[in-house]
């Protein structure tokens, strides 16, 4: 039977809200948890039969954060975990991706029934309401993911059988930023990296050379799309 009550760790952020909303659409009780719930996470997840684990953006030690979450889930008797990873987690040039690769290993060895989702870059990261300044090439391919699709896919794996032990790469469409900007009728230009965080600089450098391509077939199959 699918989960009836799901704890969504990191549930108040944009990812978590998409997951909670899609679970609610399926009649599942979603419990969003945030920073205030950290001191007694095991108590907070007590009546949940599954958890969706989203780590904070650019956490300095995501494996330690996830290890502590997994141990709270185990202590509370939560039997099922879905971990929100990233597309291409094992990329030595991107430290925060490598952190998620280490977390995937922790999840697979957690003793709980697990599923891992590897989302592409969110379509919603791009503000296409006006001219776009981009710190990497606008002409490299990405597998972009609509956050509503991410929520739907999370709800499917949490409520339907057959996804235990699975790792799924998720993208709604493959495009370059220039193609998206052109569809939206806005200009895009490449600007220097603002240097706000060394891990973001490493990511922009990788994007500049390679983009982050992700296939779309897995998401289509999960959502029953042609
Ligand atoms: N953006 C993308 O394209 C993309 C693609 C793939 C994967 N991801 C991954 O998605 C994840 C979530 O991103 P997001 O943009 O949804 O984040 P977000 O909107 O910033 O939400 C962060 C959530 O994490 C919680 N949080 C922050 N610091 C915490 C801490 N120290 N301990 C416990 N909870 C904490 C926040 O709790 P409060 O409610 O208490 O503030 C909030 O609920 C990240 O791991 C990111 O790498 C993003």
PDB file of C-alpha atoms and ligand atoms in Angstrom:
ATOM      1  CA  UNK A   1       0.000   0.000   0.000  1.00  0.00           C
ATOM      2  CA  UNK A   2       1.236   3.536  -0.734  1.00  0.00           C
ATOM      3  CA  UNK A   3       2.130   6.010   1.961  1.00  0.00           C
ATOM      4  CA  UNK A   4      -0.773   7.639   3.818  1.00  0.00           C
ATOM      5  CA  UNK A   5       1.123  10.270   5.769  1.00  0.00           C
ATOM      6  CA  UNK A   6       4.419  11.634   4.431  1.00  0.00           C
ATOM      7  CA  UNK A   7       6.918  13.862   6.231  1.00  0.00           C
ATOM      8  CA  UNK A   8       8.508  16.308   3.780  1.00  0.00           C
ATOM      9  CA  UNK A   9      11.877  17.426   5.201  1.00  0.00           C
ATOM     10  CA  UNK A  10      12.714  20.872   3.800  1.00  0.00           C
ATOM     11  CA  UNK A  11       8.999  21.027   3.069  1.00  0.00           C
ATOM     12  CA  UNK A  12       8.495  24.811   3.245  1.00  0.00           C
ATOM     13  CA  UNK A  13      10.843  25.650   0.356  1.00  0.00           C
ATOM     14  CA  UNK A  14       9.889  25.749  -3.324  1.00  0.00           C
ATOM     15  CA  UNK A  15      10.717  22.071  -3.841  1.00  0.00           C
ATOM     16  CA  UNK A  16       8.906  20.991  -0.688  1.00  0.00           C
ATOM     17  CA  UNK A  17       5.795  23.004  -1.517  1.00  0.00           C
ATOM     18  CA  UNK A  18       5.555  21.305  -4.931  1.00  0.00           C
ATOM     19  CA  UNK A  19       5.834  17.858  -3.298  1.00  0.00           C
ATOM     20  CA  UNK A  20       3.276  18.648  -0.559  1.00  0.00           C
ATOM     21  CA  UNK A  21       0.818  20.039  -3.063  1.00  0.00           C
ATOM     22  CA  UNK A  22       1.030  16.966  -5.346  1.00  0.00           C
ATOM     23  CA  UNK A  23       0.624  14.630  -2.348  1.00  0.00           C
ATOM     24  CA  UNK A  24      -2.459  16.569  -1.239  1.00  0.00           C
ATOM     25  CA  UNK A  25      -3.879  16.187  -4.783  1.00  0.00           C
ATOM     26  CA  UNK A  26      -3.644  12.402  -4.240  1.00  0.00           C
ATOM     27  CA  UNK A  27      -5.365  12.604  -0.863  1.00  0.00           C
ATOM     28  CA  UNK A  28      -2.146  11.920   1.050  1.00  0.00           C
ATOM     29  CA  UNK A  29      -1.480  13.766   4.284  1.00  0.00           C
ATOM     30  CA  UNK A  30       1.779  15.732   3.808  1.00  0.00           C
ATOM     31  CA  UNK A  31       3.653  17.115   6.802  1.00  0.00           C
ATOM     32  CA  UNK A  32       6.129  19.860   5.798  1.00  0.00           C
ATOM     33  CA  UNK A  33       9.071  20.179   8.198  1.00  0.00           C
ATOM     34  CA  UNK A  34      11.713  22.923   8.419  1.00  0.00           C
ATOM     35  CA  UNK A  35      14.475  24.250  10.619  1.00  0.00           C
ATOM     36  CA  UNK A  36      12.250  24.532  13.715  1.00  0.00           C
ATOM     37  CA  UNK A  37      11.625  20.756  13.633  1.00  0.00           C
ATOM     38  CA  UNK A  38      15.337  19.804  13.609  1.00  0.00           C
ATOM     39  CA  UNK A  39      15.841  19.507  17.415  1.00  0.00           C
ATOM     40  CA  UNK A  40      13.279  16.669  17.669  1.00  0.00           C
ATOM     41  CA  UNK A  41      13.000  15.312  14.149  1.00  0.00           C
ATOM     42  CA  UNK A  42      12.250  11.760  15.320  1.00  0.00           C
ATOM     43  CA  UNK A  43       9.323  13.102  17.365  1.00  0.00           C
ATOM     44  CA  UNK A  44       8.077  15.244  14.467  1.00  0.00           C
ATOM     45  CA  UNK A  45       7.958  12.330  11.985  1.00  0.00           C
ATOM     46  CA  UNK A  46       6.477   9.906  14.518  1.00  0.00           C
ATOM     47  CA  UNK A  47       3.135   9.224  12.832  1.00  0.00           C
ATOM     48  CA  UNK A  48       4.481   9.180   9.250  1.00  0.00           C
ATOM     49  CA  UNK A  49       4.942   6.006   7.220  1.00  0.00           C
ATOM     50  CA  UNK A  50       7.249   7.630   4.649  1.00  0.00           C
ATOM     51  CA  UNK A  51       9.512  10.656   4.254  1.00  0.00           C
ATOM     52  CA  UNK A  52      10.652  12.809   1.340  1.00  0.00           C
ATOM     53  CA  UNK A  53      14.098  14.208   2.177  1.00  0.00           C
ATOM     54  CA  UNK A  54      15.136  17.570   0.692  1.00  0.00           C
ATOM     55  CA  UNK A  55      18.441  19.013   1.922  1.00  0.00           C
ATOM     56  CA  UNK A  56      18.879  22.786   2.205  1.00  0.00           C
ATOM     57  CA  UNK A  57      20.504  24.499  -0.781  1.00  0.00           C
ATOM     58  CA  UNK A  58      24.346  24.436  -0.645  1.00  0.00           C
ATOM     59  CA  UNK A  59      24.417  22.899   2.838  1.00  0.00           C
ATOM     60  CA  UNK A  60      28.110  22.899   3.881  1.00  0.00           C
ATOM     61  CA  UNK A  61      27.902  19.204   4.872  1.00  0.00           C
ATOM     62  CA  UNK A  62      24.910  17.599   3.168  1.00  0.00           C
ATOM     63  CA  UNK A  63      25.999  13.991   3.966  1.00  0.00           C
ATOM     64  CA  UNK A  64      26.078  14.822   7.710  1.00  0.00           C
ATOM     65  CA  UNK A  65      22.675  16.539   7.434  1.00  0.00           C
ATOM     66  CA  UNK A  66      21.153  13.575   5.580  1.00  0.00           C
ATOM     67  CA  UNK A  67      22.809  10.989   7.870  1.00  0.00           C
ATOM     68  CA  UNK A  68      21.212  12.699  10.858  1.00  0.00           C
ATOM     69  CA  UNK A  69      17.808  12.828   9.104  1.00  0.00           C
ATOM     70  CA  UNK A  70      18.029   9.114   8.208  1.00  0.00           C
ATOM     71  CA  UNK A  71      18.860   8.193  11.763  1.00  0.00           C
ATOM     72  CA  UNK A  72      15.864  10.204  13.067  1.00  0.00           C
ATOM     73  CA  UNK A  73      13.595   8.486  10.524  1.00  0.00           C
ATOM     74  CA  UNK A  74      14.883   5.054  11.564  1.00  0.00           C
ATOM     75  CA  UNK A  75      14.455   5.886  15.264  1.00  0.00           C
ATOM     76  CA  UNK A  76      10.855   6.906  14.576  1.00  0.00           C
ATOM     77  CA  UNK A  77      10.135   3.665  12.672  1.00  0.00           C
ATOM     78  CA  UNK A  78       9.542   5.357   9.297  1.00  0.00           C
ATOM     79  CA  UNK A  79       9.945   2.522   6.800  1.00  0.00           C
ATOM     80  CA  UNK A  80      10.160   4.332   3.485  1.00  0.00           C
ATOM     81  CA  UNK A  81      12.389   7.187   2.297  1.00  0.00           C
ATOM     82  CA  UNK A  82      12.624   9.116  -0.974  1.00  0.00           C
ATOM     83  CA  UNK A  83      15.750  11.251  -1.351  1.00  0.00           C
ATOM     84  CA  UNK A  84      15.792  14.404  -3.484  1.00  0.00           C
ATOM     85  CA  UNK A  85      19.192  14.253  -5.207  1.00  0.00           C
ATOM     86  CA  UNK A  86      20.260  15.946  -8.442  1.00  0.00           C
ATOM     87  CA  UNK A  87      20.914  14.948 -12.046  1.00  0.00           C
ATOM     88  CA  UNK A  88      24.531  13.765 -12.511  1.00  0.00           C
ATOM     89  CA  UNK A  89      25.384  13.645  -8.798  1.00  0.00           C
ATOM     90  CA  UNK A  90      28.799  12.097  -9.411  1.00  0.00           C
ATOM     91  CA  UNK A  91      30.575  15.002 -11.074  1.00  0.00           C
ATOM     92  CA  UNK A  92      33.975  15.551  -9.435  1.00  0.00           C
ATOM     93  CA  UNK A  93      34.060  19.169 -10.681  1.00  0.00           C
ATOM     94  CA  UNK A  94      30.909  20.123  -8.702  1.00  0.00           C
ATOM     95  CA  UNK A  95      31.356  19.746  -4.901  1.00  0.00           C
ATOM     96  CA  UNK A  96      27.662  20.094  -4.015  1.00  0.00           C
ATOM     97  CA  UNK A  97      26.767  17.382  -6.553  1.00  0.00           C
ATOM     98  CA  UNK A  98      29.390  15.104  -4.987  1.00  0.00           C
ATOM     99  CA  UNK A  99      27.734  15.713  -1.597  1.00  0.00           C
ATOM    100  CA  UNK A 100      24.500  14.358  -3.044  1.00  0.00           C
ATOM    101  CA  UNK A 101      26.332  11.321  -4.507  1.00  0.00           C
ATOM    102  CA  UNK A 102      27.550  10.556  -0.964  1.00  0.00           C
ATOM    103  CA  UNK A 103      23.964  10.996   0.343  1.00  0.00           C
ATOM    104  CA  UNK A 104      22.648   8.554  -2.269  1.00  0.00           C
ATOM    105  CA  UNK A 105      25.061   5.969  -0.869  1.00  0.00           C
ATOM    106  CA  UNK A 106      23.795   6.656   2.675  1.00  0.00           C
ATOM    107  CA  UNK A 107      20.173   6.295   1.531  1.00  0.00           C
ATOM    108  CA  UNK A 108      20.859   2.988  -0.261  1.00  0.00           C
ATOM    109  CA  UNK A 109      22.488   1.626   2.899  1.00  0.00           C
ATOM    110  CA  UNK A 110      19.897   3.122   5.299  1.00  0.00           C
ATOM    111  CA  UNK A 111      17.993  -0.099   5.948  1.00  0.00           C
ATOM    112  CA  UNK A 112      14.772   1.645   4.877  1.00  0.00           C
ATOM    113  CA  UNK A 113      12.957   1.029   1.617  1.00  0.00           C
ATOM    114  CA  UNK A 114      14.259   3.784  -0.660  1.00  0.00           C
ATOM    115  CA  UNK A 115      13.796   5.602  -3.957  1.00  0.00           C
ATOM    116  CA  UNK A 116      16.090   8.318  -5.303  1.00  0.00           C
ATOM    117  CA  UNK A 117      14.982  11.140  -7.602  1.00  0.00           C
ATOM    118  CA  UNK A 118      17.633  13.001  -9.628  1.00  0.00           C
ATOM    119  CA  UNK A 119      16.012  16.245 -10.812  1.00  0.00           C
ATOM    120  CA  UNK A 120      17.397  18.399 -13.610  1.00  0.00           C
ATOM    121  CA  UNK A 121      17.659  22.189 -13.195  1.00  0.00           C
ATOM    122  CA  UNK A 122      14.255  23.679 -12.408  1.00  0.00           C
ATOM    123  CA  UNK A 123      12.568  25.647 -15.186  1.00  0.00           C
ATOM    124  CA  UNK A 124      11.515  28.044 -12.408  1.00  0.00           C
ATOM    125  CA  UNK A 125      15.183  28.991 -11.764  1.00  0.00           C
ATOM    126  CA  UNK A 126      15.019  31.188 -14.855  1.00  0.00           C
ATOM    127  CA  UNK A 127      13.189  34.504 -14.602  1.00  0.00           C
ATOM    128  CA  UNK A 128      12.018  34.935 -18.171  1.00  0.00           C
ATOM    129  CA  UNK A 129       9.858  37.984 -17.408  1.00  0.00           C
ATOM    130  CA  UNK A 130      12.606  40.263 -18.767  1.00  0.00           C
ATOM    131  CA  UNK A 131      16.143  40.252 -20.202  1.00  0.00           C
ATOM    132  CA  UNK A 132      18.224  37.455 -18.727  1.00  0.00           C
ATOM    133  CA  UNK A 133      21.853  37.738 -17.549  1.00  0.00           C
ATOM    134  CA  UNK A 134      23.399  34.289 -17.365  1.00  0.00           C
ATOM    135  CA  UNK A 135      26.815  33.439 -15.832  1.00  0.00           C
ATOM    136  CA  UNK A 136      27.316  30.528 -18.258  1.00  0.00           C
ATOM    137  CA  UNK A 137      26.716  29.778 -21.905  1.00  0.00           C
ATOM    138  CA  UNK A 138      23.100  30.115 -23.087  1.00  0.00           C
ATOM    139  CA  UNK A 139      23.841  27.586 -25.852  1.00  0.00           C
ATOM    140  CA  UNK A 140      24.487  24.364 -23.903  1.00  0.00           C
ATOM    141  CA  UNK A 141      21.805  21.677 -23.393  1.00  0.00           C
ATOM    142  CA  UNK A 142      19.883  21.217 -20.142  1.00  0.00           C
ATOM    143  CA  UNK A 143      17.224  18.777 -19.031  1.00  0.00           C
ATOM    144  CA  UNK A 144      14.913  21.299 -17.353  1.00  0.00           C
ATOM    145  CA  UNK A 145      12.337  20.153 -14.804  1.00  0.00           C
ATOM    146  CA  UNK A 146       9.045  21.857 -14.042  1.00  0.00           C
ATOM    147  CA  UNK A 147       8.558  21.915 -10.267  1.00  0.00           C
ATOM    148  CA  UNK A 148       4.925  20.791 -10.645  1.00  0.00           C
ATOM    149  CA  UNK A 149       6.204  17.702 -12.527  1.00  0.00           C
ATOM    150  CA  UNK A 150       8.730  17.043  -9.762  1.00  0.00           C
ATOM    151  CA  UNK A 151       5.874  17.116  -7.238  1.00  0.00           C
ATOM    152  CA  UNK A 152       3.792  14.744  -9.360  1.00  0.00           C
ATOM    153  CA  UNK A 153       6.694  12.300  -9.782  1.00  0.00           C
ATOM    154  CA  UNK A 154       7.411  12.363  -6.035  1.00  0.00           C
ATOM    155  CA  UNK A 155       3.753  11.642  -5.301  1.00  0.00           C
ATOM    156  CA  UNK A 156       3.752   8.726  -7.773  1.00  0.00           C
ATOM    157  CA  UNK A 157       6.777   7.021  -6.235  1.00  0.00           C
ATOM    158  CA  UNK A 158       5.406   7.552  -2.721  1.00  0.00           C
ATOM    159  CA  UNK A 159       1.918   6.250  -3.424  1.00  0.00           C
ATOM    160  CA  UNK A 160       2.297   3.586  -6.124  1.00  0.00           C
ATOM    161  CA  UNK A 161       4.115   0.232  -5.871  1.00  0.00           C
ATOM    162  CA  UNK A 162       7.168  -0.750  -7.924  1.00  0.00           C
ATOM    163  CA  UNK A 163       9.560   2.127  -7.199  1.00  0.00           C
ATOM    164  CA  UNK A 164      11.444   0.597  -4.280  1.00  0.00           C
ATOM    165  CA  UNK A 165      15.207   0.540  -4.974  1.00  0.00           C
ATOM    166  CA  UNK A 166      14.840   2.746  -8.057  1.00  0.00           C
ATOM    167  CA  UNK A 167      16.883   5.818  -9.073  1.00  0.00           C
ATOM    168  CA  UNK A 168      15.175   8.103 -11.587  1.00  0.00           C
ATOM    169  CA  UNK A 169      16.591  11.054 -13.562  1.00  0.00           C
ATOM    170  CA  UNK A 170      13.860  13.620 -14.137  1.00  0.00           C
ATOM    171  CA  UNK A 171      13.435  16.295 -16.795  1.00  0.00           C
ATOM    172  CA  UNK A 172      10.350  17.838 -18.383  1.00  0.00           C
ATOM    173  CA  UNK A 173      12.136  19.053 -21.506  1.00  0.00           C
ATOM    174  CA  UNK A 174      15.576  19.387 -23.056  1.00  0.00           C
ATOM    175  CA  UNK A 175      16.504  22.880 -24.225  1.00  0.00           C
ATOM    176  CA  UNK A 176      19.160  25.563 -24.150  1.00  0.00           C
ATOM    177  CA  UNK A 177      18.512  28.755 -22.204  1.00  0.00           C
ATOM    178  CA  UNK A 178      18.646  30.660 -25.493  1.00  0.00           C
ATOM    179  CA  UNK A 179      15.769  28.538 -26.817  1.00  0.00           C
ATOM    180  CA  UNK A 180      13.662  29.189 -23.692  1.00  0.00           C
ATOM    181  CA  UNK A 181      14.438  32.912 -23.804  1.00  0.00           C
ATOM    182  CA  UNK A 182      13.535  33.062 -27.467  1.00  0.00           C
ATOM    183  CA  UNK A 183      10.182  31.340 -26.803  1.00  0.00           C
ATOM    184  CA  UNK A 184       9.516  33.873 -24.023  1.00  0.00           C
ATOM    185  CA  UNK A 185      10.526  36.744 -26.332  1.00  0.00           C
ATOM    186  CA  UNK A 186      13.315  37.985 -24.056  1.00  0.00           C
ATOM    187  CA  UNK A 187      17.027  38.669 -24.611  1.00  0.00           C
ATOM    188  CA  UNK A 188      19.703  36.552 -22.958  1.00  0.00           C
ATOM    189  CA  UNK A 189      23.359  37.516 -22.572  1.00  0.00           C
ATOM    190  CA  UNK A 190      26.276  35.796 -20.901  1.00  0.00           C
ATOM    191  CA  UNK A 191      27.803  37.798 -18.031  1.00  0.00           C
ATOM    192  CA  UNK A 192      30.823  37.096 -15.771  1.00  0.00           C
ATOM    193  CA  UNK A 193      30.286  34.825 -12.775  1.00  0.00           C
ATOM    194  CA  UNK A 194      29.355  37.121  -9.826  1.00  0.00           C
ATOM    195  CA  UNK A 195      31.390  34.860  -7.502  1.00  0.00           C
ATOM    196  CA  UNK A 196      28.754  34.580  -4.765  1.00  0.00           C
ATOM    197  CA  UNK A 197      29.752  31.043  -3.685  1.00  0.00           C
ATOM    198  CA  UNK A 198      32.703  28.865  -4.776  1.00  0.00           C
ATOM    199  CA  UNK A 199      30.429  25.855  -5.364  1.00  0.00           C
ATOM    200  CA  UNK A 200      28.174  27.947  -7.604  1.00  0.00           C
ATOM    201  CA  UNK A 201      31.246  29.176  -9.509  1.00  0.00           C
ATOM    202  CA  UNK A 202      32.293  25.540 -10.001  1.00  0.00           C
ATOM    203  CA  UNK A 203      28.775  24.716 -11.206  1.00  0.00           C
ATOM    204  CA  UNK A 204      28.673  27.650 -13.647  1.00  0.00           C
ATOM    205  CA  UNK A 205      32.089  26.615 -15.054  1.00  0.00           C
ATOM    206  CA  UNK A 206      30.836  23.057 -15.570  1.00  0.00           C
ATOM    207  CA  UNK A 207      27.543  24.299 -17.088  1.00  0.00           C
ATOM    208  CA  UNK A 208      29.507  26.596 -19.399  1.00  0.00           C
ATOM    209  CA  UNK A 209      31.355  23.618 -20.884  1.00  0.00           C
ATOM    210  CA  UNK A 210      28.763  20.851 -20.695  1.00  0.00           C
ATOM    211  CA  UNK A 211      25.299  22.091 -19.650  1.00  0.00           C
ATOM    212  CA  UNK A 212      23.401  19.462 -17.655  1.00  0.00           C
ATOM    213  CA  UNK A 213      21.555  17.214 -20.120  1.00  0.00           C
ATOM    214  CA  UNK A 214      18.907  14.860 -18.726  1.00  0.00           C
ATOM    215  CA  UNK A 215      16.577  12.558 -20.662  1.00  0.00           C
ATOM    216  CA  UNK A 216      12.813  13.101 -20.504  1.00  0.00           C
ATOM    217  CA  UNK A 217      11.516   9.543 -20.979  1.00  0.00           C
ATOM    218  CA  UNK A 218      11.583   8.472 -17.324  1.00  0.00           C
ATOM    219  CA  UNK A 219       9.415  11.362 -16.157  1.00  0.00           C
ATOM    220  CA  UNK A 220       7.008  10.809 -19.062  1.00  0.00           C
ATOM    221  CA  UNK A 221       6.686   7.136 -18.105  1.00  0.00           C
ATOM    222  CA  UNK A 222       6.120   7.956 -14.422  1.00  0.00           C
ATOM    223  CA  UNK A 223       3.406  10.484 -15.262  1.00  0.00           C
ATOM    224  CA  UNK A 224       1.793   8.370 -17.980  1.00  0.00           C
ATOM    225  CA  UNK A 225       2.566  10.916 -20.722  1.00  0.00           C
ATOM    226  CA  UNK A 226       3.106   9.991 -24.357  1.00  0.00           C
TER     227      UNK A 226
HETATM  228  N1  LIG B   1      17.219  24.585  -7.995  1.00  0.00           N
HETATM  229  C1  LIG B   1      17.392  23.513  -8.767  1.00  0.00           C
HETATM  230  O1  LIG B   1      17.353  23.591 -10.002  1.00  0.00           O
HETATM  231  C2  LIG B   1      17.643  22.179  -8.138  1.00  0.00           C
HETATM  232  C3  LIG B   1      17.756  21.052  -8.946  1.00  0.00           C
HETATM  233  C4  LIG B   1      17.979  19.809  -8.364  1.00  0.00           C
HETATM  234  C5  LIG B   1      18.078  19.712  -6.982  1.00  0.00           C
HETATM  235  N2  LIG B   1      17.952  20.839  -6.211  1.00  0.00           N
HETATM  236  C6  LIG B   1      18.074  20.675  -4.759  1.00  0.00           C
HETATM  237  O2  LIG B   1      16.827  20.947  -4.142  1.00  0.00           O
HETATM  238  C7  LIG B   1      17.067  21.178  -2.748  1.00  0.00           C
HETATM  239  C8  LIG B   1      16.088  22.199  -2.163  1.00  0.00           C
HETATM  240  O3  LIG B   1      16.115  23.370  -2.865  1.00  0.00           O
HETATM  241  P1  LIG B   1      14.971  24.496  -2.672  1.00  0.00           P
HETATM  242  O4  LIG B   1      15.341  25.537  -3.684  1.00  0.00           O
HETATM  243  O5  LIG B   1      13.613  23.933  -2.673  1.00  0.00           O
HETATM  244  O6  LIG B   1      15.295  25.066  -1.242  1.00  0.00           O
HETATM  245  P2  LIG B   1      14.566  26.229  -0.462  1.00  0.00           P
HETATM  246  O7  LIG B   1      13.397  26.781  -1.257  1.00  0.00           O
HETATM  247  O8  LIG B   1      15.651  27.176  -0.086  1.00  0.00           O
HETATM  248  O9  LIG B   1      14.008  25.464   0.839  1.00  0.00           O
HETATM  249  C9  LIG B   1      14.851  25.046   1.825  1.00  0.00           C
HETATM  250  C10 LIG B   1      14.101  24.225   2.900  1.00  0.00           C
HETATM  251  O10 LIG B   1      15.099  23.648   3.718  1.00  0.00           O
HETATM  252  C11 LIG B   1      14.906  24.045   5.072  1.00  0.00           C
HETATM  253  N3  LIG B   1      16.189  24.292   5.726  1.00  0.00           N
HETATM  254  C12 LIG B   1      17.093  25.269   5.472  1.00  0.00           C
HETATM  255  N4  LIG B   1      18.164  25.145   6.288  1.00  0.00           N
HETATM  256  C13 LIG B   1      17.916  24.070   7.078  1.00  0.00           C
HETATM  257  C14 LIG B   1      18.629  23.411   8.096  1.00  0.00           C
HETATM  258  N5  LIG B   1      19.821  23.829   8.495  1.00  0.00           N
HETATM  259  N6  LIG B   1      18.082  22.314   8.658  1.00  0.00           N
HETATM  260  C15 LIG B   1      16.878  21.864   8.279  1.00  0.00           C
HETATM  261  N7  LIG B   1      16.139  22.421   7.303  1.00  0.00           N
HETATM  262  C16 LIG B   1      16.663  23.518   6.711  1.00  0.00           C
HETATM  263  C17 LIG B   1      14.096  25.309   5.041  1.00  0.00           C
HETATM  264  O11 LIG B   1      13.429  25.347   6.288  1.00  0.00           O
HETATM  265  P3  LIG B   1      12.609  26.610   6.852  1.00  0.00           P
HETATM  266  O12 LIG B   1      11.249  26.371   6.297  1.00  0.00           O
HETATM  267  O13 LIG B   1      12.669  26.475   8.311  1.00  0.00           O
HETATM  268  O14 LIG B   1      13.299  27.850   6.313  1.00  0.00           O
HETATM  269  C18 LIG B   1      13.194  25.046   3.815  1.00  0.00           C
HETATM  270  O15 LIG B   1      12.068  24.270   4.187  1.00  0.00           O
HETATM  271  C19 LIG B   1      18.552  21.518  -2.627  1.00  0.00           C
HETATM  272  O16 LIG B   1      19.201  20.411  -2.013  1.00  0.00           O
HETATM  273  C20 LIG B   1      19.004  21.652  -4.065  1.00  0.00           C
HETATM  274  O17 LIG B   1      20.355  21.277  -4.246  1.00  0.00           O
HETATM  275  C21 LIG B   1      17.716  22.040  -6.752  1.00  0.00           C
END
